[in-house]
JSON list of C-alpha atoms in Angstrom, two decimals:
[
{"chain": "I", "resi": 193, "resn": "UNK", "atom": "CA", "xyz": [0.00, 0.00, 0.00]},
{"chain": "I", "resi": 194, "resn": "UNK", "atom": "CA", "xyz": [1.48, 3.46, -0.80]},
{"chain": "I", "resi": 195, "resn": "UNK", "atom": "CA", "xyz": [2.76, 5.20, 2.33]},
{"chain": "I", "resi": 196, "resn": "UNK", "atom": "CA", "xyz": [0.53, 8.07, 2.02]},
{"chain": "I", "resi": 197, "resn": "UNK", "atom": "CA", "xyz": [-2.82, 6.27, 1.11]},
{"chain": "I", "resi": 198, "resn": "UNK", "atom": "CA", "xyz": [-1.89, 4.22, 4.19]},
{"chain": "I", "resi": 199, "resn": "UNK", "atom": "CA", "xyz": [-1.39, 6.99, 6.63]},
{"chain": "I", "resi": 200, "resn": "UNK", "atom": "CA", "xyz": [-4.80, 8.71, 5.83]},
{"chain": "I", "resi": 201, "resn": "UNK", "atom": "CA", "xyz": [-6.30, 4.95, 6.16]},
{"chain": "I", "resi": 202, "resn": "UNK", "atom": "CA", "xyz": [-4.33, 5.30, 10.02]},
{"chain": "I", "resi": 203, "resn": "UNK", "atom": "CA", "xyz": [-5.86, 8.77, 11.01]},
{"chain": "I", "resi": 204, "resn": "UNK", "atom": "CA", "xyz": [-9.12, 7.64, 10.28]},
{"chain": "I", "resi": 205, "resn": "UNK", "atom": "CA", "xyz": [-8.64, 4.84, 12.54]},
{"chain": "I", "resi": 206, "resn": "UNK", "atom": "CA", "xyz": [-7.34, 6.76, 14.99]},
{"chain": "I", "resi": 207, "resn": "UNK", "atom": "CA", "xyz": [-10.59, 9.25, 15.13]},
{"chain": "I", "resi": 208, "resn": "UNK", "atom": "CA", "xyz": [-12.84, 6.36, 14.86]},
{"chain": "I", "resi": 209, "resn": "UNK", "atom": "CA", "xyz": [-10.60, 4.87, 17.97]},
{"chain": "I", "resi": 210, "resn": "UNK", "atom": "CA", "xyz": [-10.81, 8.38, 19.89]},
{"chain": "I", "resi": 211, "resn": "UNK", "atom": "CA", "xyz": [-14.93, 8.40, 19.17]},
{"chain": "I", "resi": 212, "resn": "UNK", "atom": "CA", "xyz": [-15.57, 4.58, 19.90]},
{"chain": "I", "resi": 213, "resn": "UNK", "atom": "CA", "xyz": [-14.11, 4.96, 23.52]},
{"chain": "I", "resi": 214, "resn": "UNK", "atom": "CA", "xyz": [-14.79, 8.17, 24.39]},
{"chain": "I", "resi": 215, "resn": "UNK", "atom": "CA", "xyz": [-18.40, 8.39, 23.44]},
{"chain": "I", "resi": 216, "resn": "UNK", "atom": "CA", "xyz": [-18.38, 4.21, 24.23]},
{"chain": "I", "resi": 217, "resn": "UNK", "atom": "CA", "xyz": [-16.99, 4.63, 27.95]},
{"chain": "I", "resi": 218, "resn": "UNK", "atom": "CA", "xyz": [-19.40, 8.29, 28.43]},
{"chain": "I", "resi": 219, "resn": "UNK", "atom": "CA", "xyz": [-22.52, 6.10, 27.34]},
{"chain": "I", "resi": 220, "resn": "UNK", "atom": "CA", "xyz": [-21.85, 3.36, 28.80]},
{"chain": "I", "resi": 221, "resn": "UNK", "atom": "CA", "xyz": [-21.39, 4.74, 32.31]},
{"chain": "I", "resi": 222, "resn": "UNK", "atom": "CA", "xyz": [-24.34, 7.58, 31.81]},
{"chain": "I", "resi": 223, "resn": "UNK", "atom": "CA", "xyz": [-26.36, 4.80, 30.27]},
{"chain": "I", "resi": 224, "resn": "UNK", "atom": "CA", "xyz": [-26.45, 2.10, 32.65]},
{"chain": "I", "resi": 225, "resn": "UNK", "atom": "CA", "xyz": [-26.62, 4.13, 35.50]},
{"chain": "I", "resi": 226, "resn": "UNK", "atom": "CA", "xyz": [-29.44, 5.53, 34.21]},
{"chain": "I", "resi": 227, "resn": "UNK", "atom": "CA", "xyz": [-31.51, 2.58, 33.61]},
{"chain": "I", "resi": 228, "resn": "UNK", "atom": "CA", "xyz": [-34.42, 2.14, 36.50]},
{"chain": "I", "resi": 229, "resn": "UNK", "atom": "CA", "xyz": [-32.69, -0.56, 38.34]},
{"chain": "I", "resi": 230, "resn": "UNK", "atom": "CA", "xyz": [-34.95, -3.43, 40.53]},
{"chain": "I", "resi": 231, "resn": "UNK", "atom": "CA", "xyz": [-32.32, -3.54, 43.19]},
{"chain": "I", "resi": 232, "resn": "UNK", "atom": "CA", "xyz": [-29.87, -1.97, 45.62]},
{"chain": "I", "resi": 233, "resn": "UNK", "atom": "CA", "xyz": [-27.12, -2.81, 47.30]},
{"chain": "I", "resi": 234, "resn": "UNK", "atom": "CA", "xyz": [-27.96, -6.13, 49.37]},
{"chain": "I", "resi": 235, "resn": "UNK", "atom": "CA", "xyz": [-27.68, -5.41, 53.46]},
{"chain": "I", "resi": 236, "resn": "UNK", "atom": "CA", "xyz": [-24.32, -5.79, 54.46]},
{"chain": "I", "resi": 237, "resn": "UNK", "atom": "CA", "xyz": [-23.57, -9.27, 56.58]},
{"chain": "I", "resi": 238, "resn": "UNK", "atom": "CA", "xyz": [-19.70, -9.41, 56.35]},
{"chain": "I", "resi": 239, "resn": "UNK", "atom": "CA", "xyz": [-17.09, -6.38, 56.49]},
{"chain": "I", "resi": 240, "resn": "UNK", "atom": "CA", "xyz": [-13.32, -7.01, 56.21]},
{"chain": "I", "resi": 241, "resn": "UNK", "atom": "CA", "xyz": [-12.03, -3.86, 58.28]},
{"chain": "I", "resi": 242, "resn": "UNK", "atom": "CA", "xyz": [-14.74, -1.80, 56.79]},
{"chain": "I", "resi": 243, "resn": "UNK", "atom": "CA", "xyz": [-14.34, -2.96, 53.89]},
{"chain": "I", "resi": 244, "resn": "UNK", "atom": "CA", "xyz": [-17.63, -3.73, 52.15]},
{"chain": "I", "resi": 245, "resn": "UNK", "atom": "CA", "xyz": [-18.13, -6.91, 50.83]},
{"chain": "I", "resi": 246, "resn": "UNK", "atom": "CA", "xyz": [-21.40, -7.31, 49.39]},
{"chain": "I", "resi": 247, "resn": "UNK", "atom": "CA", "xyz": [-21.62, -3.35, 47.83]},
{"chain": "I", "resi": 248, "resn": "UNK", "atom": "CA", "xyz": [-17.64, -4.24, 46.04]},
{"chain": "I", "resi": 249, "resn": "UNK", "atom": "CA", "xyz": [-19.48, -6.99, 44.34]},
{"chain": "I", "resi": 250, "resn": "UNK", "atom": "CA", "xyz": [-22.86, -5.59, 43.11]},
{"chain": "I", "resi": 251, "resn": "UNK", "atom": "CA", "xyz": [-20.43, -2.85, 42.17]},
{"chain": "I", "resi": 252, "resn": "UNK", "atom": "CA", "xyz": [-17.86, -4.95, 40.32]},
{"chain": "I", "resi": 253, "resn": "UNK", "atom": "CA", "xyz": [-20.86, -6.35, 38.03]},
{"chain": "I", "resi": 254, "resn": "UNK", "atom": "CA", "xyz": [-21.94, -2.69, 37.73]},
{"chain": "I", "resi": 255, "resn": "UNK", "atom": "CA", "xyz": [-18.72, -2.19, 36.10]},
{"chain": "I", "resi": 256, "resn": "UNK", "atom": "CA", "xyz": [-17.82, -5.56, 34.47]},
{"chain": "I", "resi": 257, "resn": "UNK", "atom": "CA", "xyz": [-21.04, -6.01, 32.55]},
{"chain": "I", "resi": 258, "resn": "UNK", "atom": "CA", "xyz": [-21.92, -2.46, 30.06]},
{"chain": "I", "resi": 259, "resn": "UNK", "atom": "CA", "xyz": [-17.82, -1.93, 29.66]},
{"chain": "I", "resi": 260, "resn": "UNK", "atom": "CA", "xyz": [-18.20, -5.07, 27.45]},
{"chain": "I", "resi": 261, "resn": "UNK", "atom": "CA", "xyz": [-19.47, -3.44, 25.06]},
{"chain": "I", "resi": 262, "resn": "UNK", "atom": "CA", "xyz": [-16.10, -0.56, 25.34]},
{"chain": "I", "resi": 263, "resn": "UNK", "atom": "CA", "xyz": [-14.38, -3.88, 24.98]},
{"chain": "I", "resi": 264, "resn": "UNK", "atom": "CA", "xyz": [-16.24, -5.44, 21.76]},
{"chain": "I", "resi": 265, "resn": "UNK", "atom": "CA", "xyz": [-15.78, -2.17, 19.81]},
{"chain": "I", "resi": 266, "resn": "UNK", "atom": "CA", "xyz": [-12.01, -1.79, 20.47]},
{"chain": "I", "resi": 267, "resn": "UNK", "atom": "CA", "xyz": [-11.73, -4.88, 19.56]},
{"chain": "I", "resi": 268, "resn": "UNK", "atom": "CA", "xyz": [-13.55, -4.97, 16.29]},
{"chain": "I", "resi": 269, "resn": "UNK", "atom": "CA", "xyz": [-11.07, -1.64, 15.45]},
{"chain": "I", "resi": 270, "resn": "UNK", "atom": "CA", "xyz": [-8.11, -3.27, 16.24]},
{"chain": "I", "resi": 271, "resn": "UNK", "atom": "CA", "xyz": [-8.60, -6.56, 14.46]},
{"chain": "I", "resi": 272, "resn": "UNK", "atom": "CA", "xyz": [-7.63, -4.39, 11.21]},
{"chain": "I", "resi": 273, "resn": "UNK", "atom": "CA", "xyz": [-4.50, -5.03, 12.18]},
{"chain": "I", "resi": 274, "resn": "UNK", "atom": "CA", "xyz": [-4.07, -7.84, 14.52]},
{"chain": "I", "resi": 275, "resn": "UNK", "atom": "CA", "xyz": [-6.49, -11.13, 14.88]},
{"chain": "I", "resi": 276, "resn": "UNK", "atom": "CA", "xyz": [-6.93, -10.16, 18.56]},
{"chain": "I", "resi": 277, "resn": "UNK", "atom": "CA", "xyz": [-8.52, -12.88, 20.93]},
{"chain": "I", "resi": 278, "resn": "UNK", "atom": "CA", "xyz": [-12.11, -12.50, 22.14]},
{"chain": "I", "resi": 279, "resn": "UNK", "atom": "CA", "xyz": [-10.24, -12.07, 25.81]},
{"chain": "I", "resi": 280, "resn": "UNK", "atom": "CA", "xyz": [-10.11, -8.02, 24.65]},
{"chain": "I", "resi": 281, "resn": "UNK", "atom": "CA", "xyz": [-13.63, -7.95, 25.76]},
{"chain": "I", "resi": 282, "resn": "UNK", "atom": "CA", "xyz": [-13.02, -8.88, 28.71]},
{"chain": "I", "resi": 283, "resn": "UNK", "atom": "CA", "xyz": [-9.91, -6.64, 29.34]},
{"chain": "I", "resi": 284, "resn": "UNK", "atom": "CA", "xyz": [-11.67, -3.83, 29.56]},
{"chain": "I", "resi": 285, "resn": "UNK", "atom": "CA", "xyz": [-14.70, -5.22, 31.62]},
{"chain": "I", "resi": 286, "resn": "UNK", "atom": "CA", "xyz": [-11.90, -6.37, 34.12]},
{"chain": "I", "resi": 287, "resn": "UNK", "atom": "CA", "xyz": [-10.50, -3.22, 34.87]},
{"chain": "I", "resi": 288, "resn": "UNK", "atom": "CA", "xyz": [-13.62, -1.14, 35.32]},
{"chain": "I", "resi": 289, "resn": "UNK", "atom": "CA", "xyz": [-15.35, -3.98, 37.71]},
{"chain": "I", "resi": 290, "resn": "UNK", "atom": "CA", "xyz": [-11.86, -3.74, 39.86]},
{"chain": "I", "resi": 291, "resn": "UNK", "atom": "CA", "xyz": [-12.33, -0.21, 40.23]},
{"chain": "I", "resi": 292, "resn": "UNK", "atom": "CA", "xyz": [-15.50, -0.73, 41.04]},
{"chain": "I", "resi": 293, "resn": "UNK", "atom": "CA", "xyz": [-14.95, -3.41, 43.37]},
{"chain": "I", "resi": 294, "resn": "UNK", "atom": "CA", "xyz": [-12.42, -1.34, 45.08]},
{"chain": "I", "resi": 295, "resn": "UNK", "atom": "CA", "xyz": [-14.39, 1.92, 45.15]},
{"chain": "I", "resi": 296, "resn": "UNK", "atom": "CA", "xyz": [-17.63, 0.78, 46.23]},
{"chain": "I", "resi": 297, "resn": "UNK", "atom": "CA", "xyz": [-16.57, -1.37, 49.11]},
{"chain": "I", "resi": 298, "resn": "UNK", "atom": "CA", "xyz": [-14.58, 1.23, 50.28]},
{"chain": "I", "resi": 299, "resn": "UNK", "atom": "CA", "xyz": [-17.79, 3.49, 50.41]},
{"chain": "I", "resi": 300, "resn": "UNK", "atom": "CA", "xyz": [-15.82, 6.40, 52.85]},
{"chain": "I", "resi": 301, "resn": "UNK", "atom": "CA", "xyz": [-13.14, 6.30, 50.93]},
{"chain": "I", "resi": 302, "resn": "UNK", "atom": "CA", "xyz": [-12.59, 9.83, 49.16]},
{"chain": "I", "resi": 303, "resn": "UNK", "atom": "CA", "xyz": [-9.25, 9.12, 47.14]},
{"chain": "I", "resi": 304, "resn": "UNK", "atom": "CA", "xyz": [-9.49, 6.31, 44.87]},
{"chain": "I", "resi": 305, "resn": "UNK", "atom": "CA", "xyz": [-6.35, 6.79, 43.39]},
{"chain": "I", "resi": 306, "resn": "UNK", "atom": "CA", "xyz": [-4.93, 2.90, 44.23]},
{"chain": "I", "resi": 307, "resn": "UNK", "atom": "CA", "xyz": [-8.22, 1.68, 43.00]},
{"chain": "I", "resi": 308, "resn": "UNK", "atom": "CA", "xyz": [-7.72, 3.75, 39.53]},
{"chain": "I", "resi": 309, "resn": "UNK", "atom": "CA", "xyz": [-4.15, 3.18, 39.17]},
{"chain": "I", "resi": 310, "resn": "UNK", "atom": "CA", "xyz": [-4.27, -0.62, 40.46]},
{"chain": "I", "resi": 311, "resn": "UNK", "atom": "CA", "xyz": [-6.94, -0.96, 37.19]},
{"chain": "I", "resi": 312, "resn": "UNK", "atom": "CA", "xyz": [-4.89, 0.49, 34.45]},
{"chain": "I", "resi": 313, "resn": "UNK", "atom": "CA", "xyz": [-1.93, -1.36, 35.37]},
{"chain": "I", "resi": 314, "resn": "UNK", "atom": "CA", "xyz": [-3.72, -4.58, 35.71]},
{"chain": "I", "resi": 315, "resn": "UNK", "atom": "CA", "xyz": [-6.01, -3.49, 31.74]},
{"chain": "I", "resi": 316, "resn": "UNK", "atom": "CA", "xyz": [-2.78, -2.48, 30.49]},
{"chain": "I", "resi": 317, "resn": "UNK", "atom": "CA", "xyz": [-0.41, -5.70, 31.18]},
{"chain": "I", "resi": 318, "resn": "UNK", "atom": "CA", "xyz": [-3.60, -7.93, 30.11]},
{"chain": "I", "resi": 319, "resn": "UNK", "atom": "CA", "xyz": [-3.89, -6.14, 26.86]},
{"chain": "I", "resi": 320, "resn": "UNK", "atom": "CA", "xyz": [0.10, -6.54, 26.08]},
{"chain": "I", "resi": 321, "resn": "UNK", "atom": "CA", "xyz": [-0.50, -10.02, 26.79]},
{"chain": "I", "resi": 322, "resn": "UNK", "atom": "CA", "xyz": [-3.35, -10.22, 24.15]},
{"chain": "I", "resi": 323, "resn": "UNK", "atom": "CA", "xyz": [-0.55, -8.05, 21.92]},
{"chain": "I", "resi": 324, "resn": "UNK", "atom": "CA", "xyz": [2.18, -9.81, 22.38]},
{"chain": "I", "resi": 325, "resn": "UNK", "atom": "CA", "xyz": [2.23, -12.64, 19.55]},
{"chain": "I", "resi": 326, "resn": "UNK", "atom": "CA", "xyz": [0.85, -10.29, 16.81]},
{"chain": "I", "resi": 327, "resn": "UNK", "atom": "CA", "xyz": [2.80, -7.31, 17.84]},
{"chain": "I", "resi": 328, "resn": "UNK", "atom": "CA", "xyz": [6.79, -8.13, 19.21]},
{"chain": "I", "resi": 329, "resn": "UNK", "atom": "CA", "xyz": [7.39, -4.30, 20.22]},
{"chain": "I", "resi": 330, "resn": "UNK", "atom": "CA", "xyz": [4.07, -4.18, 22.35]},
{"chain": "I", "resi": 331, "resn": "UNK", "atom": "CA", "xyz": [5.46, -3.85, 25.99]},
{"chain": "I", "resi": 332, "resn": "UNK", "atom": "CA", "xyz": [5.36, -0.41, 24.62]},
{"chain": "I", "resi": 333, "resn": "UNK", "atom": "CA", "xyz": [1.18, -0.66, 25.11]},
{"chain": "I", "resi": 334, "resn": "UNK", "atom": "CA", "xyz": [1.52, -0.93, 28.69]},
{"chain": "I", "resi": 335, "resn": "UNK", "atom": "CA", "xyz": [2.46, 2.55, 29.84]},
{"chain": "I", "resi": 336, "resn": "UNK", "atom": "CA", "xyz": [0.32, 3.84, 27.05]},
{"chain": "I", "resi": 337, "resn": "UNK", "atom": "CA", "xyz": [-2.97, 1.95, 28.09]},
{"chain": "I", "resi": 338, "resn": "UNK", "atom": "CA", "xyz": [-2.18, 1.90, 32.37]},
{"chain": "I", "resi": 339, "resn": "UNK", "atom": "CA", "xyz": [-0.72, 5.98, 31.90]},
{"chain": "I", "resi": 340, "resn": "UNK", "atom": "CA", "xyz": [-3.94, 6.44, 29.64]},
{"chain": "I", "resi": 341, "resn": "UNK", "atom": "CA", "xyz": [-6.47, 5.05, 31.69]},
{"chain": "I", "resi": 342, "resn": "UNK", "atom": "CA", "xyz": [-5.19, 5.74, 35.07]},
{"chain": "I", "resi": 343, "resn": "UNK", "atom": "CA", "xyz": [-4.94, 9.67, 34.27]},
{"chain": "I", "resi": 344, "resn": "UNK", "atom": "CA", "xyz": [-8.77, 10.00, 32.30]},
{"chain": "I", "resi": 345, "resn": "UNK", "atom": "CA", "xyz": [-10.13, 8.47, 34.97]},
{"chain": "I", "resi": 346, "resn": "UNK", "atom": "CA", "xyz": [-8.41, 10.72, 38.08]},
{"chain": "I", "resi": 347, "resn": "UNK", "atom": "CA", "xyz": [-9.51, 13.60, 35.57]},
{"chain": "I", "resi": 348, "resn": "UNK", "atom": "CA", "xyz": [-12.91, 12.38, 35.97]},
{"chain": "I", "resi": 349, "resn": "UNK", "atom": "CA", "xyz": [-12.50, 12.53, 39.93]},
{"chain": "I", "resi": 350, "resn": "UNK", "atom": "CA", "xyz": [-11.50, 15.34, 39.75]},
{"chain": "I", "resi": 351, "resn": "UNK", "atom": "CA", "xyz": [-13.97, 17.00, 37.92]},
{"chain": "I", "resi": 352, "resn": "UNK", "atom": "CA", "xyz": [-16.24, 15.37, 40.13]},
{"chain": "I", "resi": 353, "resn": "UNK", "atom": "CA", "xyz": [-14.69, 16.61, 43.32]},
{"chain": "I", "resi": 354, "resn": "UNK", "atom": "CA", "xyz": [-14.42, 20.11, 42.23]},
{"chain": "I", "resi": 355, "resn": "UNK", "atom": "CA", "xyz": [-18.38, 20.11, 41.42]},
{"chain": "I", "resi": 356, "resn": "UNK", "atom": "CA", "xyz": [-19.35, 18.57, 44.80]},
{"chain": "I", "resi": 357, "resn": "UNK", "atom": "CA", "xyz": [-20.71, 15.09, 42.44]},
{"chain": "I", "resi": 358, "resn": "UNK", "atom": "CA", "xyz": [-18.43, 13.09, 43.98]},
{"chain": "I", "resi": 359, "resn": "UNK", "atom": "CA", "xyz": [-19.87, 13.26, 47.21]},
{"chain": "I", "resi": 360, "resn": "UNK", "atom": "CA", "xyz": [-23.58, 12.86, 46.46]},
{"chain": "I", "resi": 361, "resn": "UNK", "atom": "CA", "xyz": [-25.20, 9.93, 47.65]},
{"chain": "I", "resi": 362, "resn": "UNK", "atom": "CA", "xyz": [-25.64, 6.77, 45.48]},
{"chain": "I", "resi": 363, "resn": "UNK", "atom": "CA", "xyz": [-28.89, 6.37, 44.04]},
{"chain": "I", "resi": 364, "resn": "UNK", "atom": "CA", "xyz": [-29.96, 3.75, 41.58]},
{"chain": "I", "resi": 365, "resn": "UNK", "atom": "CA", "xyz": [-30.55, 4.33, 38.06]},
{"chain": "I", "resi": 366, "resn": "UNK", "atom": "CA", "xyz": [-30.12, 8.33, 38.93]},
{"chain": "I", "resi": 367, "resn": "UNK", "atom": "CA", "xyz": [-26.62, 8.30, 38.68]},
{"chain": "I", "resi": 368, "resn": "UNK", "atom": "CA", "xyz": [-25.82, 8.53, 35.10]},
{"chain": "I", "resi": 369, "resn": "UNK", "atom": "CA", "xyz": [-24.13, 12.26, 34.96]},
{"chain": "I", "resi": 370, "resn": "UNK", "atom": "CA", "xyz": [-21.25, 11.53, 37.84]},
{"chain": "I", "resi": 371, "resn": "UNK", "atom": "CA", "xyz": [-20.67, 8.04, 35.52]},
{"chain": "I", "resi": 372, "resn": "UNK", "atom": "CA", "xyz": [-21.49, 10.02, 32.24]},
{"chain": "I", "resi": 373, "resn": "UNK", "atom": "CA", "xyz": [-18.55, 12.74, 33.15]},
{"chain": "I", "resi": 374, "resn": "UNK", "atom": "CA", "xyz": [-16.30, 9.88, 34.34]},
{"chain": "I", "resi": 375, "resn": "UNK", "atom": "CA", "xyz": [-16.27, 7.80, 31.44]},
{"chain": "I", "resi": 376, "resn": "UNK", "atom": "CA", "xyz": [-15.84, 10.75, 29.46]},
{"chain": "I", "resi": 377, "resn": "UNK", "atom": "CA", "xyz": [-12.92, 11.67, 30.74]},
{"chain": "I", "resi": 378, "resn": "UNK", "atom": "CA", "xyz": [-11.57, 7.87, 31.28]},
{"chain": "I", "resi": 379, "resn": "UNK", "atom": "CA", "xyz": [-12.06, 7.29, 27.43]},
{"chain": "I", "resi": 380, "resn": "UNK", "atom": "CA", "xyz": [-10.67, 10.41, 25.86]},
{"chain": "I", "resi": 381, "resn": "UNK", "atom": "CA", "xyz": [-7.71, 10.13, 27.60]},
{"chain": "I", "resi": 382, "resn": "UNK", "atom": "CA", "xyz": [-7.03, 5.97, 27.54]},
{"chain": "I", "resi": 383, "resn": "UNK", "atom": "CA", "xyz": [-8.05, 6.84, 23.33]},
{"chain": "I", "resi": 384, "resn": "UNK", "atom": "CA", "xyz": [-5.54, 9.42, 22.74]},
{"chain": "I", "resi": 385, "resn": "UNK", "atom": "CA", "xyz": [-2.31, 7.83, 24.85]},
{"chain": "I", "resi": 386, "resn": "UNK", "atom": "CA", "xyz": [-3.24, 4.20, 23.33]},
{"chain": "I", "resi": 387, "resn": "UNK", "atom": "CA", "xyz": [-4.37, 5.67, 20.09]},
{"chain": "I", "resi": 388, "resn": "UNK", "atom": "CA", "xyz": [-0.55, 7.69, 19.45]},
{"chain": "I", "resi": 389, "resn": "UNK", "atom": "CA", "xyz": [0.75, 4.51, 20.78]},
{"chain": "I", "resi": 390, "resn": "UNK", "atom": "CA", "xyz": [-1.04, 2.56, 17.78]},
{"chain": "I", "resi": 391, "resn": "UNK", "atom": "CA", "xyz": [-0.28, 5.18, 15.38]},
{"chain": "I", "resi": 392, "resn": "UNK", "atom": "CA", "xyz": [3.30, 5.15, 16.05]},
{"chain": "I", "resi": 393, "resn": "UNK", "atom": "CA", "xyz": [3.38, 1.08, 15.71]},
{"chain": "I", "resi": 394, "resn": "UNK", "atom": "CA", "xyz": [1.73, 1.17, 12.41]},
{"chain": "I", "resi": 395, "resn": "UNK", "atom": "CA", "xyz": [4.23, 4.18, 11.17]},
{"chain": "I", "resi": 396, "resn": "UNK", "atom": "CA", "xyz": [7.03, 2.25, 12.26]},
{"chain": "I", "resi": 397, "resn": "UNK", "atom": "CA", "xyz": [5.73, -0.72, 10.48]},
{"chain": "I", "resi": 398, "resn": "UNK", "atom": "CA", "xyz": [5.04, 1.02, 6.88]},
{"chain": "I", "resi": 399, "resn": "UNK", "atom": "CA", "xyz": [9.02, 2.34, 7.42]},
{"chain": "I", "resi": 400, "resn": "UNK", "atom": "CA", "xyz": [10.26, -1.13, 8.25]}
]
């Protein structure tokens, strides 16, 4: 493929990239959050030095289930390129249930910083993993999807923090703005460090 047909071809994967996440993860979390849930949190029997048990795993299924979809469309972009497992679904899905899990059974907690940070890392070395036999020079995908995710999302908190959202009380199905502005943030920033990341792969690979 000429160089230059081929670079146009990349940009417009990168913008549909930028759009699928960021509008993917803002949906998703505005979305579900929004729908008139049957159920709350179930009462809480057993606590682990406060931490909350049953709420960490309602809320790691509040996570893990609508970021599947996040997961489905990366993965139908990226399989341009590479013949990615179906596991890339569940990538995604993993990390935001784990911050979840984290964040919600810690209710009092007010920085989630470990919970953010411990979910990009953990997204970005299962996604390198995925990488890894189509891609040799992938480790690279690491720092761009844990640096990408980890920093969206504490964008998100903070936005949150600084309009007083982050410390309204949990409702079901009217929470879809705090989630909406969160995933937002989470996917325009995880799209733009992976998507330079992926750019600069495919660049290298036309030059090769």
């Amino acid at each position: 493929m000429n160089i230059s047909v081929a670079s146009k071809s990349n940009r417009l994967i990168f913008t549909v990239w930028l759009l699928a996440n960021t509008l993917g993860f803002g949906l998703v979390g505005a979305g579900f959050h929004n729908f008139p849930l049957a159920f709350t949190f179930p009462p809480i029997i057993s606590q682990l030095g406060g931490f909350r048990l049953e709420a960490a795993i309602v809320g790691f299924f509040f996570g893990f289930i609508p970021s599947l979809l996040v997961g489905f469309l990366q993965r139908l972009i990226l399989r341009r390129e590479w013949p990615l497992s179906r596991w890339w679904i569940v990538s995604v899905s993993v990390g935001v249930g784990l911050q979840h899990f984290l964040a919600d059974g810690f209710e009092n907690a007010r920085d989630l910083s470990l919970a953010v940070l411990l979910s990009g890392l953990l997204v970005g070395v299962i996604q390198w993993r995925l990488l890894r036999p189509h891609l040799p020079s992938s480790a690279g995908w690491i720092v761009a999807s844990g640096l990408g995710w980890s920093v969206g999302w504490l964008i998100g908190i903070a936005i949150l923090h600084n309009t007083g959202l982050l410390y309204r009380p949990w409702v079901p199905g009217l929470d879809g703005q705090t989630h909406g502005i969160l995933g937002l943030a989470a996917g325009l920033a995880y799209s733009l460090s992976t998507g330079l990341f992926w750019m600069w792969t495919l660049r290298r690979q036309l030059k090769a």
